[in-house]
Amino acid sequence: MWSAGMDSFIIAALAVCSLTAPAYGEKGTSKARSCSDIKVFYKGKGFLVEDVPQFEISGEHLRICPQGYTCCTSNVEDKLASQSRTEVENVIKDAGRSLQISLTGQYKIFDGHFLDLLNRSELNLQETFTSTWGSLYNKNSDVFSELYTELKKYYRGANINLEETLNDFWIRLLEKLFFQANGQYVIGEDYLECVSKQIDTLRPFGDTPRQMKMKVTRTLVAARSFVQGLVTAGEAVRRVSQVPMSQECMRAIMKMTYCPHCRGMPSARPCLNYCTNVMKGCLANQADLDTEWRHLADTMIQVADRLDDPAGVESVILSLPSYISEAMNTMMENIASINSKVRTHTGTRIQVSDVRIILGDNRPYWTSLPNLICSDRVATGLGSEDKCWNGNNRARYLPELMNDGLASQINNPEVEIDITKPDMTIRQQIMQLKIMTHRLKNALNGQDVEFQDTSDDASGSGSGCADDMCSRDTRLVLPITDRPVAIPYPPENERVKGSAMQNLPSISIYLLTLLILLLRR
């Protein structure tokens, strides 16, 4: 039979055993778990070790990490959470900065090359025309230099109508050459104006102006769109890479990154799918750039192919002096016939190949960011899926892997995110990519579109707008496709002065304007 003394002995023994029971840490030690490891780690992050207790404490105060025994106080948890967000944001910024530097570098290379082509072309014209045309060129050199000045301005993005610039050049050149070729006559300004207005009828330069306008327009439109595309892409990367992480994302990153340290498992690394779900949730808005980013990259590559064509940039720009000289020869050879009619009537390939590689390699850039961030963080090796950190302990991660994009995060188990509130900075950049792709596609078709400063386009008014609202005002100036038909200048005795009908626009213009206004409402 048990005696009361025996009962007391057993109770006392159990009490002693409970006090001396081993506390097993990550390495299975039998000592009470010390916080020395996290002290070293915490100090390495630049924090004061006094924040960390000597031994584990109860974790009811924890707001992010699992509330078991821990080496993290509330202050330690908060500082590590902020640190984890900063580290991930820096990874994203570094990746974006690397891509932005590549795009900016390609912009500078192509821009320098294209301006060098224009300068070489202009210098070649000066040298050859001085020896070939002599005083005829020297007296009218400003006509040629102004042409190159306007072409450079257009390429730089100035609001210049390229077709009108080329037409004005040929009209001015016709007036100058006609005056020089008929020096034996006294020719007034009115007569020269009459001659210039008959340029389409006289065709003094043959077919050269049409051929040159077609090639120069397609080349400069493509070149200007190409560099604007590089600028837009780089600016989108810069702005989106600077979007800060949300508080919910910070909590998820902390739980994944540093909660193992708080639990005394410093060597535990996140499970692959766990890390991927966290980062897909954190970068959900960025992933929504993917579609338009790919469209822009594909269209940029098509424009690069156009510029890389044997009859592309270098051939066209360096051939300008030849085109102009040929046209001038045509006129001077046919000056007698022209006078009669007047009296009757009154290297590029290095530069763009790298862009193709950069854009091609970075087509999936925005959806690959989660993998980029997780690549050196997750557990690897045989059996790692069963020993990795799943957010609570060392065990297999069971939830399914999320798809990309904001809408797909509605059931993300790791990051709380409101899919009805997209990030407006990123939405604005999505719109900029759409606009730039539209411009590039027009460039492929030889259609000119007026550019505006990309910083103005991207800044927005601060009011915010959804895609369906923003798309109503893309601030594009559509190309003029229906130009007025050139009417030959009538002889003096057939002029009708003061006719009001000559100044009335077509009624179709009014109807078109009214239709546009109605559609914008």
XYZ file of C-alpha atoms in Angstrom:
521
model
C 0.000 0.000 0.000
C 1.044 3.515 -0.766
C 1.672 5.729 2.228
C 1.082 9.414 2.399
C 4.841 9.885 2.661
C 5.379 7.986 -0.577
C 2.834 10.243 -2.377
C 4.638 13.332 -1.166
C 7.955 11.917 -2.381
C 6.632 11.214 -5.897
C 5.071 14.671 -6.207
C 8.303 16.292 -5.099
C 10.307 14.187 -7.557
C 8.033 15.127 -10.462
C 8.332 18.785 -9.588
C 12.114 18.588 -9.590
C 12.142 16.710 -12.903
C 9.901 19.286 -14.502
C 12.265 22.074 -13.489
C 15.300 20.276 -14.852
C 13.724 18.980 -18.085
C 15.871 19.850 -21.127
C 14.754 22.618 -23.498
C 15.650 21.459 -27.001
C 16.802 24.084 -29.434
C 17.340 23.738 -33.191
C 20.448 21.591 -32.639
C 18.809 19.418 -30.005
C 20.864 20.801 -27.110
C 19.754 19.862 -23.602
C 20.442 23.274 -22.102
C 17.897 26.064 -21.623
C 17.821 27.851 -24.968
C 20.130 30.861 -25.094
C 19.590 33.901 -27.339
C 23.306 34.358 -28.027
C 22.968 33.432 -31.726
C 20.306 36.031 -32.403
C 22.317 38.599 -30.440
C 25.186 38.115 -32.896
C 22.819 38.189 -35.845
C 20.967 41.249 -34.525
C 24.195 43.138 -33.922
C 25.306 42.304 -37.463
C 22.233 44.148 -38.734
C 23.387 47.270 -36.923
C 21.031 47.106 -33.933
C 21.749 47.247 -30.215
C 22.172 43.814 -28.624
C 20.585 45.108 -25.428
C 17.207 44.761 -27.224
C 17.617 40.944 -27.231
C 17.011 38.961 -23.983
C 19.624 36.523 -22.650
C 17.251 33.560 -22.829
C 13.963 32.822 -24.561
C 10.844 34.505 -23.267
C 7.156 33.810 -23.760
C 5.967 35.130 -27.137
C 2.444 36.402 -26.435
C 3.593 39.908 -27.353
C 4.544 38.944 -30.933
C 2.301 40.432 -33.645
C 3.890 38.833 -36.736
C 5.856 35.727 -35.740
C 4.316 32.574 -34.189
C 3.704 33.177 -30.474
C 5.830 30.380 -29.028
C 8.921 30.861 -26.901
C 11.113 33.426 -28.608
C 14.252 35.544 -28.461
C 12.456 38.527 -30.012
C 10.875 41.293 -28.013
C 8.276 43.561 -29.629
C 11.007 46.077 -30.378
C 13.203 43.438 -32.013
C 10.287 42.154 -34.102
C 9.427 45.666 -35.320
C 13.023 46.491 -36.264
C 13.547 43.198 -38.087
C 10.244 43.675 -39.931
C 11.350 47.093 -41.144
C 14.770 45.667 -42.026
C 13.254 42.823 -44.055
C 11.124 45.247 -46.076
C 14.114 47.500 -46.758
C 16.198 44.556 -47.932
C 13.553 43.310 -50.374
C 12.867 46.817 -51.669
C 16.601 47.228 -52.266
C 16.709 43.990 -54.253
C 13.850 45.236 -56.436
C 15.469 48.655 -56.880
C 18.837 47.088 -57.733
C 17.254 44.810 -60.324
C 15.334 47.738 -61.798
C 18.413 49.956 -61.738
C 20.383 47.342 -63.638
C 17.728 47.101 -66.358
C 17.295 50.867 -66.453
C 21.048 51.380 -66.877
C 21.020 48.926 -69.778
C 18.124 50.719 -71.479
C 19.643 54.156 -70.867
C 22.966 52.941 -72.197
C 21.342 51.684 -75.374
C 19.484 54.984 -75.722
C 22.751 56.936 -75.483
C 24.485 54.644 -77.968
C 21.727 54.828 -80.569
C 21.095 58.538 -79.992
C 24.769 59.361 -80.414
C 24.990 57.185 -83.507
C 21.911 58.725 -85.138
C 22.999 62.321 -84.481
C 26.459 61.426 -85.776
C 24.845 60.152 -88.997
C 22.982 63.434 -89.425
C 26.167 65.431 -88.766
C 28.199 63.297 -91.172
C 25.498 63.633 -93.805
C 25.406 67.419 -93.412
C 29.216 67.692 -93.519
C 29.333 65.524 -96.632
C 26.751 67.752 -98.286
C 28.756 70.876 -97.429
C 31.973 69.425 -98.826
C 30.541 67.948 -102.020
C 28.170 70.814 -102.804
C 30.903 73.421 -102.331
C 32.982 71.760 -105.025
C 30.082 70.649 -107.232
C 27.695 73.607 -107.106
C 30.081 76.375 -106.120
C 28.489 79.791 -105.607
C 25.025 78.364 -106.205
C 25.414 76.407 -102.978
C 27.399 79.001 -101.064
C 24.777 81.703 -101.625
C 21.967 79.384 -100.488
C 23.687 77.177 -97.892
C 21.201 78.263 -95.237
C 18.444 76.328 -97.037
C 20.343 73.073 -96.552
C 21.604 73.744 -93.036
C 18.078 74.631 -91.894
C 16.810 71.329 -93.290
C 19.257 69.389 -91.120
C 18.444 71.582 -88.125
C 14.737 70.789 -88.499
C 15.428 67.063 -88.913
C 17.444 67.061 -85.686
C 14.711 68.951 -83.854
C 12.114 66.498 -85.078
C 14.196 63.528 -83.988
C 14.622 65.104 -80.546
C 10.835 65.175 -80.151
C 9.968 68.740 -81.181
C 6.419 69.398 -82.344
C 7.346 69.575 -86.013
C 5.371 68.228 -88.968
C 8.015 66.271 -90.854
C 6.100 66.177 -94.145
C 5.614 69.948 -94.121
C 9.294 70.443 -93.252
C 10.378 68.461 -96.315
C 7.819 70.173 -98.549
C 9.003 73.602 -97.379
C 12.595 72.638 -98.136
C 11.827 71.750 -101.740
C 9.755 74.910 -102.226
C 12.548 77.105 -100.877
C 15.126 75.263 -102.962
C 12.972 75.687 -106.086
C 12.690 79.440 -105.518
C 16.447 79.805 -104.973
C 17.455 77.721 -107.982
C 14.861 79.294 -110.257
C 16.080 82.757 -109.299
C 19.732 81.807 -109.915
C 18.979 80.061 -113.209
C 17.122 83.117 -114.526
C 19.545 85.784 -113.416
C 19.152 87.619 -116.713
C 15.584 88.483 -115.742
C 14.171 90.680 -113.032
C 12.117 88.279 -110.919
C 9.969 89.616 -108.102
C 8.719 87.905 -104.980
C 5.219 87.516 -106.409
C 6.576 85.684 -109.424
C 8.664 83.346 -107.260
C 5.620 82.661 -105.120
C 3.703 81.776 -108.253
C 6.483 79.382 -109.258
C 6.563 77.686 -105.845
C 2.828 77.151 -105.858
C 3.147 75.215 -109.089
C 5.726 72.777 -107.730
C 3.332 69.815 -107.922
C 2.487 70.655 -111.525
C 5.989 71.526 -112.668
C 7.685 68.643 -110.836
C 11.053 70.409 -111.339
C 12.959 67.862 -109.261
C 11.427 64.821 -110.876
C 10.372 61.976 -108.575
C 13.234 62.495 -106.117
C 11.291 64.570 -103.531
C 8.607 61.891 -103.281
C 11.149 59.088 -102.897
C 13.213 61.041 -100.387
C 10.155 62.047 -98.353
C 8.955 58.459 -98.173
C 12.315 57.098 -97.004
C 13.238 59.956 -94.683
C 9.793 59.986 -93.065
C 9.771 56.249 -92.394
C 13.342 56.365 -91.076
C 13.008 59.380 -88.799
C 9.599 58.329 -87.483
C 11.031 54.902 -86.635
C 14.208 56.349 -85.090
C 12.337 58.906 -82.990
C 9.820 56.319 -81.825
C 12.630 53.885 -81.026
C 14.489 56.245 -78.690
C 11.212 57.382 -77.132
C 10.405 53.711 -76.528
C 13.716 53.212 -74.732
C 13.046 56.296 -72.591
C 9.505 55.171 -71.761
C 10.634 51.654 -70.863
C 13.430 52.946 -68.635
C 11.138 55.435 -66.925
C 8.538 52.745 -66.264
C 11.174 50.537 -64.648
C 12.442 53.427 -62.517
C 9.028 54.519 -61.274
C 7.641 51.045 -60.615
C 10.806 49.869 -58.865
C 10.385 52.687 -56.361
C 6.837 51.757 -55.344
C 7.052 50.985 -51.583
C 5.893 47.722 -50.054
C 2.609 47.705 -48.147
C 2.354 47.003 -44.424
C 0.749 43.633 -45.170
C 3.662 42.768 -47.430
C 6.168 43.820 -44.760
C 4.518 41.482 -42.262
C 4.631 38.588 -44.731
C 8.288 39.201 -45.593
C 9.207 39.425 -41.908
C 7.403 36.191 -41.142
C 9.220 34.468 -43.986
C 12.667 35.986 -43.451
C 13.388 36.633 -39.788
C 10.733 34.819 -37.776
C 12.890 31.634 -37.957
C 15.555 33.586 -36.035
C 13.010 34.584 -33.409
C 12.039 30.914 -33.072
C 15.651 29.834 -32.577
C 15.954 28.344 -36.090
C 18.428 30.716 -37.768
C 19.448 28.186 -40.417
C 15.878 27.465 -41.532
C 15.227 28.760 -45.053
C 11.790 29.366 -46.610
C 10.055 26.726 -48.689
C 10.130 27.575 -52.385
C 6.360 27.864 -52.893
C 6.026 29.729 -49.621
C 8.533 32.390 -50.690
C 6.991 32.564 -54.156
C 3.493 33.113 -52.774
C 4.757 35.847 -50.481
C 6.500 37.698 -53.294
C 3.634 37.210 -55.767
C 1.391 38.842 -53.228
C 3.842 41.665 -52.579
C 4.463 42.234 -56.309
C 0.908 41.645 -57.520
C 0.528 45.152 -58.980
C 3.917 45.003 -60.658
C 2.984 41.705 -62.314
C 0.049 43.454 -64.002
C 2.598 45.331 -66.124
C 3.524 42.066 -67.790
C 1.115 42.168 -70.752
C 1.836 45.726 -71.854
C 5.535 45.353 -71.118
C 5.700 42.332 -73.439
C 3.720 44.207 -76.119
C 6.150 47.127 -75.914
C 9.192 44.843 -76.056
C 7.838 42.944 -79.068
C 7.015 46.152 -80.939
C 10.394 47.670 -80.074
C 12.082 44.603 -81.513
C 10.050 45.017 -84.724
C 11.144 48.649 -84.988
C 14.748 47.565 -84.344
C 14.422 45.118 -87.239
C 13.204 47.979 -89.443
C 16.166 50.138 -88.448
C 18.532 47.204 -88.984
C 17.332 46.755 -92.572
C 20.020 47.236 -95.267
C 18.001 50.230 -96.514
C 17.607 51.490 -92.954
C 18.913 54.400 -90.949
C 22.490 54.653 -92.148
C 21.687 54.230 -95.824
C 18.893 56.794 -95.834
C 20.555 59.518 -93.753
C 23.920 59.343 -95.533
C 22.151 59.370 -98.911
C 20.457 62.730 -98.320
C 23.168 64.722 -100.183
C 22.838 62.352 -103.150
C 19.052 62.721 -103.238
C 19.253 66.498 -103.105
C 22.056 66.732 -105.666
C 20.181 64.429 -108.029
C 17.073 66.584 -107.687
C 19.046 69.764 -108.362
C 20.646 68.200 -111.447
C 17.221 67.218 -112.717
C 15.965 70.768 -112.376
C 18.996 72.426 -113.982
C 18.913 69.970 -116.896
C 15.269 70.797 -117.514
C 15.313 74.511 -116.710
C 14.237 75.511 -120.224
C 11.178 73.262 -120.066
C 10.400 74.496 -116.558
C 10.620 78.141 -117.679
C 8.240 77.366 -120.487
C 5.727 75.760 -118.132
C 5.996 78.669 -115.690
C 5.276 81.151 -118.435
C 2.321 79.053 -119.531
C 0.789 78.870 -116.058
C 2.523 81.820 -114.295
C 25.861 51.651 -89.279
C 23.387 51.248 -87.130
C 23.422 47.429 -86.858
C 25.631 47.311 -83.759
C 23.426 49.766 -82.006
C 20.085 47.986 -82.335
C 21.145 44.353 -81.964
C 21.946 44.849 -78.271
C 18.532 46.407 -77.719
C 16.882 43.334 -79.211
C 18.816 41.099 -76.824
C 18.042 43.226 -73.751
C 14.336 43.515 -74.540
C 14.043 39.874 -75.530
C 15.720 38.652 -72.358
C 13.583 40.922 -70.177
C 10.143 40.293 -71.701
C 9.027 38.363 -68.554
C 10.802 40.836 -66.228
C 7.855 41.786 -64.030
C 6.517 38.272 -63.479
C 10.017 36.894 -62.885
C 10.752 39.238 -59.957
C 9.356 36.826 -57.308
C 11.669 34.079 -58.553
C 14.578 36.520 -58.682
C 14.067 37.493 -55.039
C 13.478 33.936 -53.841
C 16.301 32.350 -55.822
C 18.958 32.833 -53.116
C 16.651 32.698 -50.107
C 14.856 29.363 -50.259
C 15.859 25.974 -48.940
C 17.580 23.707 -51.452
C 18.955 20.190 -51.540
C 17.634 16.687 -51.005
C 14.535 16.604 -48.829
C 14.497 20.373 -48.409
C 10.751 20.556 -49.041
C 10.162 18.707 -45.775
C 12.664 20.678 -43.681
C 12.091 24.219 -44.939
C 10.474 27.095 -43.059
C 6.759 27.245 -43.913
C 5.927 30.329 -41.873
C 5.296 28.477 -38.609
C 7.843 25.692 -38.339
C 10.172 23.384 -40.209
C 7.784 21.382 -42.354
C 6.407 20.984 -45.867
C 4.504 23.981 -47.272
C 1.026 22.802 -48.273
C -0.926 25.760 -49.806
C -1.088 25.937 -53.611
C 1.075 28.277 -55.631
C -0.675 31.509 -56.708
C -0.809 32.795 -60.277
C 0.607 36.194 -61.285
C -1.172 39.518 -61.060
C -3.373 41.419 -58.631
C -6.627 39.589 -59.368
C -4.979 36.202 -58.714
C -4.061 37.156 -55.137
C -7.625 37.086 -53.816
C -6.883 33.780 -52.046
C -3.188 34.316 -51.336
C -2.639 32.678 -47.907
C 0.435 34.771 -47.073
C -0.308 38.388 -47.993
C -3.546 40.211 -47.291
C -4.222 42.378 -50.330
C -7.281 44.299 -51.526
C -7.539 43.456 -55.199
C -10.070 46.274 -55.706
C -7.453 48.941 -54.942
C -4.668 48.780 -57.526
C -1.567 50.925 -57.155
C -2.151 54.090 -59.188
C 1.518 54.752 -59.941
C 1.745 51.367 -61.607
C -1.587 51.867 -63.428
C -0.234 55.107 -64.883
C 2.853 53.285 -66.137
C 0.689 50.579 -67.699
C -1.093 53.343 -69.614
C 2.238 54.847 -70.695
C 3.346 51.479 -72.054
C 0.074 51.180 -73.998
C 0.505 54.659 -75.482
C 4.132 54.021 -76.430
C 3.278 50.696 -78.061
C 0.572 52.463 -80.085
C 3.102 55.047 -81.234
C 5.633 52.389 -82.194
C 3.044 50.482 -84.220
C 2.226 53.702 -86.070
C 5.943 54.166 -86.689
C 6.124 50.711 -88.257
C 3.428 51.874 -90.684
C 5.289 55.109 -91.412
C 2.678 57.194 -89.589
C 3.917 60.178 -87.639
C 2.549 60.774 -84.128
C 3.318 63.839 -82.074
C 5.280 63.102 -78.925
C 5.043 64.865 -75.609
C 7.496 64.954 -72.755
C 7.276 61.523 -71.130
C 7.658 63.001 -67.669
C 4.511 65.067 -68.231
C 2.631 62.039 -69.525
C 3.602 59.919 -66.541
C 3.142 62.438 -63.774
C -0.638 62.508 -63.879
C -2.825 64.962 -62.022
C -2.866 63.059 -58.769
C -6.566 62.324 -59.014
C -6.053 58.749 -60.146
C -8.076 56.920 -62.757
C -8.986 53.422 -63.793
C -7.847 52.094 -67.172
C -11.241 52.597 -68.809
C -11.242 56.255 -67.746
C -7.592 56.994 -68.560
C -7.938 55.515 -72.013
C -10.370 58.258 -73.001
C -7.540 60.780 -73.005
C -4.267 59.284 -74.152
C -2.971 62.697 -75.219
C -2.027 61.412 -78.658
C -2.163 63.730 -81.634
C -3.425 61.579 -84.469
C -1.587 61.836 -87.798
C -3.215 63.917 -90.507
C -4.138 61.475 -93.249
C -6.399 63.648 -95.410
C -4.293 66.541 -96.598
C -5.750 69.226 -98.901
C -5.232 68.604 -102.600
C -2.624 70.928 -104.068
C -4.309 73.179 -106.654
C -2.073 74.683 -109.391
C -1.638 78.442 -109.122
C -4.042 80.053 -111.648
C -2.882 82.542 -114.262
C -3.304 86.195 -113.376
C -6.293 86.693 -115.666
C -8.130 83.753 -114.088
C -7.694 84.732 -110.425
C -10.819 85.325 -108.403
C -9.930 87.775 -105.666
C -11.823 88.025 -102.393
C -13.845 84.867 -102.970
C -15.229 83.771 -99.603
C -15.686 80.217 -100.858
C -11.901 79.776 -101.132
C -11.550 80.170 -97.366
C -14.420 77.942 -96.217
C -13.356 74.578 -94.779
C -15.102 71.473 -95.974
C -18.321 70.690 -94.096
C -16.936 67.192 -93.499
C -14.317 68.717 -91.171
C -17.039 70.243 -89.034
C -18.949 66.975 -88.944
C -15.806 65.054 -87.995
C -15.047 67.508 -85.179
C -18.602 67.225 -83.872
C -18.403 63.425 -83.965
C -15.157 63.425 -81.951
C -16.682 65.699 -79.322
C -19.718 63.462 -79.005
C -17.564 60.347 -78.625
C -15.511 61.968 -75.861
C -18.619 62.587 -73.724
